[in-house]
Amino acid sequence: MKRTKIAARALMAFFACVAGNASWATDLVSFGGASYHFERDLGYNEFNYGLGYERDLRDDFSISGGVFKNSIRRAAFYVLGNYYPVTLGAGFRLGLAIGGVSGYRHLAVAPALLPALEWRGERLALQTYVIPTIKPHIDGAVVLQVKYQLSK
């Protein structure tokens, strides 16, 4: 419980730092999403509802943070830097997310280096991460996150 309170305070501080009034920035809210685990017989939760915030700092870089119910049914907090050096056209871009995620076995904060694919429409965005298997801590999955753009 103490770690959850610390993580929640850190996340609130993160939001306070990035929620300034830069007129050029794009702000998005994320609503969790779904996961598909590579090991299908372990009974994981694959509906990962949650709430997050993302802010574009450049055309190819954003920061994001939030909370969600993870695959082992625990509250998980995350902070990520998202770098998209490859633009594929039609709103798609390819890159990496790097940061940390709490709420997993034997690790207070699991490091994250995740391949990512994002599609952005006019207001709606979809983001897919690939989470690698890191035994015995994390079983791999493909994650789909839904985002809504608040500002342009």
PDB file of C-alpha atoms in Angstrom:
ATOM      1  CA  MET A   1       0.000   0.000   0.000  1.00  0.00           C
ATOM      2  CA  LYS A   2       2.850   2.393   0.821  1.00  0.00           C
ATOM      3  CA  ARG A   3       4.436   1.862  -2.626  1.00  0.00           C
ATOM      4  CA  THR A   4       1.075   2.588  -4.281  1.00  0.00           C
ATOM      5  CA  LYS A   5       0.798   5.928  -2.437  1.00  0.00           C
ATOM      6  CA  ILE A   6       4.360   6.864  -3.384  1.00  0.00           C
ATOM      7  CA  ALA A   7       3.735   5.934  -7.016  1.00  0.00           C
ATOM      8  CA  ALA A   8       0.462   7.915  -7.050  1.00  0.00           C
ATOM      9  CA  ARG A   9       2.223  11.014  -5.681  1.00  0.00           C
ATOM     10  CA  ALA A  10       5.036  10.658  -8.200  1.00  0.00           C
ATOM     11  CA  LEU A  11       2.476  10.392 -11.000  1.00  0.00           C
ATOM     12  CA  MET A  12       0.647  13.518  -9.779  1.00  0.00           C
ATOM     13  CA  ALA A  13       3.979  15.389  -9.729  1.00  0.00           C
ATOM     14  CA  PHE A  14       4.651  14.167 -13.278  1.00  0.00           C
ATOM     15  CA  PHE A  15       1.281  15.506 -14.469  1.00  0.00           C
ATOM     16  CA  ALA A  16       1.901  18.836 -12.756  1.00  0.00           C
ATOM     17  CA  CYS A  17       5.277  19.200 -14.492  1.00  0.00           C
ATOM     18  CA  VAL A  18       3.979  18.539 -18.009  1.00  0.00           C
ATOM     19  CA  ALA A  19       0.550  20.162 -17.865  1.00  0.00           C
ATOM     20  CA  GLY A  20       1.797  23.683 -18.666  1.00  0.00           C
ATOM     21  CA  ASN A  21       0.189  25.978 -21.207  1.00  0.00           C
ATOM     22  CA  ALA A  22       2.452  25.556 -24.246  1.00  0.00           C
ATOM     23  CA  SER A  23       0.203  26.425 -27.195  1.00  0.00           C
ATOM     24  CA  TRP A  24       2.140  24.161 -29.606  1.00  0.00           C
ATOM     25  CA  ALA A  25       1.800  21.029 -27.480  1.00  0.00           C
ATOM     26  CA  THR A  26      -0.657  18.228 -28.137  1.00  0.00           C
ATOM     27  CA  ASP A  27      -2.330  16.719 -25.072  1.00  0.00           C
ATOM     28  CA  LEU A  28      -3.928  13.298 -25.073  1.00  0.00           C
ATOM     29  CA  VAL A  29      -5.766  11.245 -22.490  1.00  0.00           C
ATOM     30  CA  SER A  30      -5.525   7.462 -22.610  1.00  0.00           C
ATOM     31  CA  PHE A  31      -8.122   5.006 -21.398  1.00  0.00           C
ATOM     32  CA  GLY A  32      -6.125   1.841 -20.851  1.00  0.00           C
ATOM     33  CA  GLY A  33      -6.792  -0.885 -23.313  1.00  0.00           C
ATOM     34  CA  ALA A  34      -6.326  -4.557 -23.994  1.00  0.00           C
ATOM     35  CA  SER A  35      -3.468  -7.021 -23.882  1.00  0.00           C
ATOM     36  CA  TYR A  36      -2.884 -10.306 -25.668  1.00  0.00           C
ATOM     37  CA  HIS A  37      -0.399 -12.534 -23.835  1.00  0.00           C
ATOM     38  CA  PHE A  38       1.976 -14.885 -25.590  1.00  0.00           C
ATOM     39  CA  GLU A  39       1.397 -17.556 -22.924  1.00  0.00           C
ATOM     40  CA  ARG A  40      -2.327 -18.160 -23.305  1.00  0.00           C
ATOM     41  CA  ASP A  41      -2.918 -20.650 -20.472  1.00  0.00           C
ATOM     42  CA  LEU A  42      -1.892 -18.534 -17.450  1.00  0.00           C
ATOM     43  CA  GLY A  43      -5.220 -16.780 -16.787  1.00  0.00           C
ATOM     44  CA  TYR A  44      -4.073 -13.202 -17.279  1.00  0.00           C
ATOM     45  CA  ASN A  45      -6.397 -10.201 -17.168  1.00  0.00           C
ATOM     46  CA  GLU A  46      -6.519  -8.916 -20.742  1.00  0.00           C
ATOM     47  CA  PHE A  47      -8.862  -5.963 -20.187  1.00  0.00           C
ATOM     48  CA  ASN A  48      -6.521  -3.351 -18.721  1.00  0.00           C
ATOM     49  CA  TYR A  49      -8.665  -0.338 -17.931  1.00  0.00           C
ATOM     50  CA  GLY A  50      -6.918   2.778 -16.701  1.00  0.00           C
ATOM     51  CA  LEU A  51      -6.334   6.464 -17.195  1.00  0.00           C
ATOM     52  CA  GLY A  52      -3.275   8.272 -18.506  1.00  0.00           C
ATOM     53  CA  TYR A  53      -1.970  11.525 -19.904  1.00  0.00           C
ATOM     54  CA  GLU A  54       0.397  12.170 -22.790  1.00  0.00           C
ATOM     55  CA  ARG A  55       2.008  15.358 -24.053  1.00  0.00           C
ATOM     56  CA  ASP A  56       3.902  15.813 -27.293  1.00  0.00           C
ATOM     57  CA  LEU A  57       7.108  17.753 -26.706  1.00  0.00           C
ATOM     58  CA  ARG A  58       8.229  17.536 -30.345  1.00  0.00           C
ATOM     59  CA  ASP A  59       6.813  16.018 -33.522  1.00  0.00           C
ATOM     60  CA  ASP A  60       8.678  12.781 -32.779  1.00  0.00           C
ATOM     61  CA  PHE A  61       8.768  12.707 -28.952  1.00  0.00           C
ATOM     62  CA  SER A  62       6.164  12.620 -26.199  1.00  0.00           C
ATOM     63  CA  ILE A  63       6.012  11.797 -22.509  1.00  0.00           C
ATOM     64  CA  SER A  64       3.213   9.825 -20.926  1.00  0.00           C
ATOM     65  CA  GLY A  65       2.156   8.557 -17.535  1.00  0.00           C
ATOM     66  CA  GLY A  66      -0.837   6.916 -15.956  1.00  0.00           C
ATOM     67  CA  VAL A  67      -2.332   4.088 -13.977  1.00  0.00           C
ATOM     68  CA  PHE A  68      -4.031   0.887 -15.135  1.00  0.00           C
ATOM     69  CA  LYS A  69      -5.111  -2.515 -13.859  1.00  0.00           C
ATOM     70  CA  ASN A  70      -2.345  -4.787 -15.098  1.00  0.00           C
ATOM     71  CA  SER A  71      -2.463  -8.360 -16.276  1.00  0.00           C
ATOM     72  CA  ILE A  72      -1.948  -9.775 -12.779  1.00  0.00           C
ATOM     73  CA  ARG A  73      -4.847  -7.649 -11.529  1.00  0.00           C
ATOM     74  CA  ARG A  74      -2.774  -5.064  -9.669  1.00  0.00           C
ATOM     75  CA  ALA A  75      -2.711  -1.287  -9.945  1.00  0.00           C
ATOM     76  CA  ALA A  76       0.264  -0.358 -12.115  1.00  0.00           C
ATOM     77  CA  PHE A  77       1.736   3.105 -12.639  1.00  0.00           C
ATOM     78  CA  TYR A  78       3.846   4.016 -15.663  1.00  0.00           C
ATOM     79  CA  VAL A  79       5.986   6.873 -16.927  1.00  0.00           C
ATOM     80  CA  LEU A  80       7.327   6.664 -20.489  1.00  0.00           C
ATOM     81  CA  GLY A  81       9.196   8.682 -23.038  1.00  0.00           C
ATOM     82  CA  ASN A  82       7.886   7.821 -26.512  1.00  0.00           C
ATOM     83  CA  TYR A  83      10.236   8.365 -29.460  1.00  0.00           C
ATOM     84  CA  TYR A  84       8.909   7.952 -33.021  1.00  0.00           C
ATOM     85  CA  PRO A  85      11.705   8.438 -35.561  1.00  0.00           C
ATOM     86  CA  VAL A  86       9.913   6.601 -38.417  1.00  0.00           C
ATOM     87  CA  THR A  87       6.814   8.074 -40.073  1.00  0.00           C
ATOM     88  CA  LEU A  88       4.961   5.498 -42.164  1.00  0.00           C
ATOM     89  CA  GLY A  89       2.244   7.756 -43.620  1.00  0.00           C
ATOM     90  CA  ALA A  90      -1.554   7.767 -43.179  1.00  0.00           C
ATOM     91  CA  GLY A  91      -1.112   8.739 -39.504  1.00  0.00           C
ATOM     92  CA  PHE A  92       1.161   5.796 -38.606  1.00  0.00           C
ATOM     93  CA  ARG A  93       4.542   6.075 -36.912  1.00  0.00           C
ATOM     94  CA  LEU A  94       6.997   3.579 -35.483  1.00  0.00           C
ATOM     95  CA  GLY A  95       9.324   3.935 -32.520  1.00  0.00           C
ATOM     96  CA  LEU A  96      10.246   3.015 -28.965  1.00  0.00           C
ATOM     97  CA  ALA A  97       8.894   3.747 -25.505  1.00  0.00           C
ATOM     98  CA  ILE A  98      11.350   3.853 -22.607  1.00  0.00           C
ATOM     99  CA  GLY A  99      10.599   4.293 -18.925  1.00  0.00           C
ATOM    100  CA  GLY A 100       9.286   2.338 -15.975  1.00  0.00           C
ATOM    101  CA  VAL A 101       6.176   0.460 -14.831  1.00  0.00           C
ATOM    102  CA  SER A 102       5.241  -0.598 -11.296  1.00  0.00           C
ATOM    103  CA  GLY A 103       2.980  -3.394 -10.080  1.00  0.00           C
ATOM    104  CA  TYR A 104       4.782  -6.539 -11.197  1.00  0.00           C
ATOM    105  CA  ARG A 105       6.239  -9.494  -9.296  1.00  0.00           C
ATOM    106  CA  HIS A 106       9.604  -9.091  -7.582  1.00  0.00           C
ATOM    107  CA  LEU A 107      10.217  -5.618  -9.064  1.00  0.00           C
ATOM    108  CA  ALA A 108       9.261  -2.302  -7.472  1.00  0.00           C
ATOM    109  CA  VAL A 109       9.627  -0.676 -10.897  1.00  0.00           C
ATOM    110  CA  ALA A 110      10.160  -2.725 -14.045  1.00  0.00           C
ATOM    111  CA  PRO A 111      12.265  -1.008 -16.698  1.00  0.00           C
ATOM    112  CA  ALA A 112      10.492  -0.662 -20.017  1.00  0.00           C
ATOM    113  CA  LEU A 113      12.013  -0.550 -23.499  1.00  0.00           C
ATOM    114  CA  LEU A 114       9.110  -1.304 -25.801  1.00  0.00           C
ATOM    115  CA  PRO A 115       8.745  -1.279 -29.586  1.00  0.00           C
ATOM    116  CA  ALA A 116       5.710   0.862 -30.392  1.00  0.00           C
ATOM    117  CA  LEU A 117       3.417   1.550 -33.331  1.00  0.00           C
ATOM    118  CA  GLU A 118       0.991   4.471 -33.195  1.00  0.00           C
ATOM    119  CA  TRP A 119      -1.820   5.673 -35.433  1.00  0.00           C
ATOM    120  CA  ARG A 120      -3.279   9.141 -34.933  1.00  0.00           C
ATOM    121  CA  GLY A 121      -6.430  10.398 -36.542  1.00  0.00           C
ATOM    122  CA  GLU A 122      -7.932  13.834 -36.090  1.00  0.00           C
ATOM    123  CA  ARG A 123      -8.846  13.201 -32.410  1.00  0.00           C
ATOM    124  CA  LEU A 124      -8.575   9.446 -31.834  1.00  0.00           C
ATOM    125  CA  ALA A 125      -5.258   7.600 -31.528  1.00  0.00           C
ATOM    126  CA  LEU A 126      -4.336   3.939 -31.122  1.00  0.00           C
ATOM    127  CA  GLN A 127      -1.007   2.781 -29.791  1.00  0.00           C
ATOM    128  CA  THR A 128       0.409  -0.739 -29.758  1.00  0.00           C
ATOM    129  CA  TYR A 129       3.334  -1.797 -27.590  1.00  0.00           C
ATOM    130  CA  VAL A 130       5.140  -5.120 -27.585  1.00  0.00           C
ATOM    131  CA  ILE A 131       6.098  -6.153 -24.043  1.00  0.00           C
ATOM    132  CA  PRO A 132       8.940  -8.659 -24.055  1.00  0.00           C
ATOM    133  CA  THR A 133       8.955 -11.675 -21.751  1.00  0.00           C
ATOM    134  CA  ILE A 134      11.321 -11.144 -18.790  1.00  0.00           C
ATOM    135  CA  LYS A 135      11.135 -14.345 -16.727  1.00  0.00           C
ATOM    136  CA  PRO A 136      10.266 -14.676 -13.878  1.00  0.00           C
ATOM    137  CA  HIS A 137       8.970 -11.108 -13.646  1.00  0.00           C
ATOM    138  CA  ILE A 138       6.932 -10.339 -16.756  1.00  0.00           C
ATOM    139  CA  ASP A 139       5.267 -12.534 -19.367  1.00  0.00           C
ATOM    140  CA  GLY A 140       5.230 -10.941 -22.805  1.00  0.00           C
ATOM    141  CA  ALA A 141       2.196  -9.459 -24.509  1.00  0.00           C
ATOM    142  CA  VAL A 142       0.992  -7.122 -27.221  1.00  0.00           C
ATOM    143  CA  VAL A 143      -0.886  -4.158 -25.752  1.00  0.00           C
ATOM    144  CA  LEU A 144      -3.389  -1.878 -27.498  1.00  0.00           C
ATOM    145  CA  GLN A 145      -4.095   1.517 -25.926  1.00  0.00           C
ATOM    146  CA  VAL A 146      -6.849   3.963 -26.923  1.00  0.00           C
ATOM    147  CA  LYS A 147      -6.128   7.698 -26.718  1.00  0.00           C
ATOM    148  CA  TYR A 148      -8.172  10.844 -27.266  1.00  0.00           C
ATOM    149  CA  GLN A 149      -6.541  14.113 -28.316  1.00  0.00           C
ATOM    150  CA  LEU A 150      -7.577  17.034 -26.096  1.00  0.00           C
ATOM    151  CA  SER A 151      -5.750  19.830 -27.920  1.00  0.00           C
ATOM    152  CA  LYS A 152      -3.801  20.528 -31.085  1.00  0.00           C
TER     153      LYS A 152
END
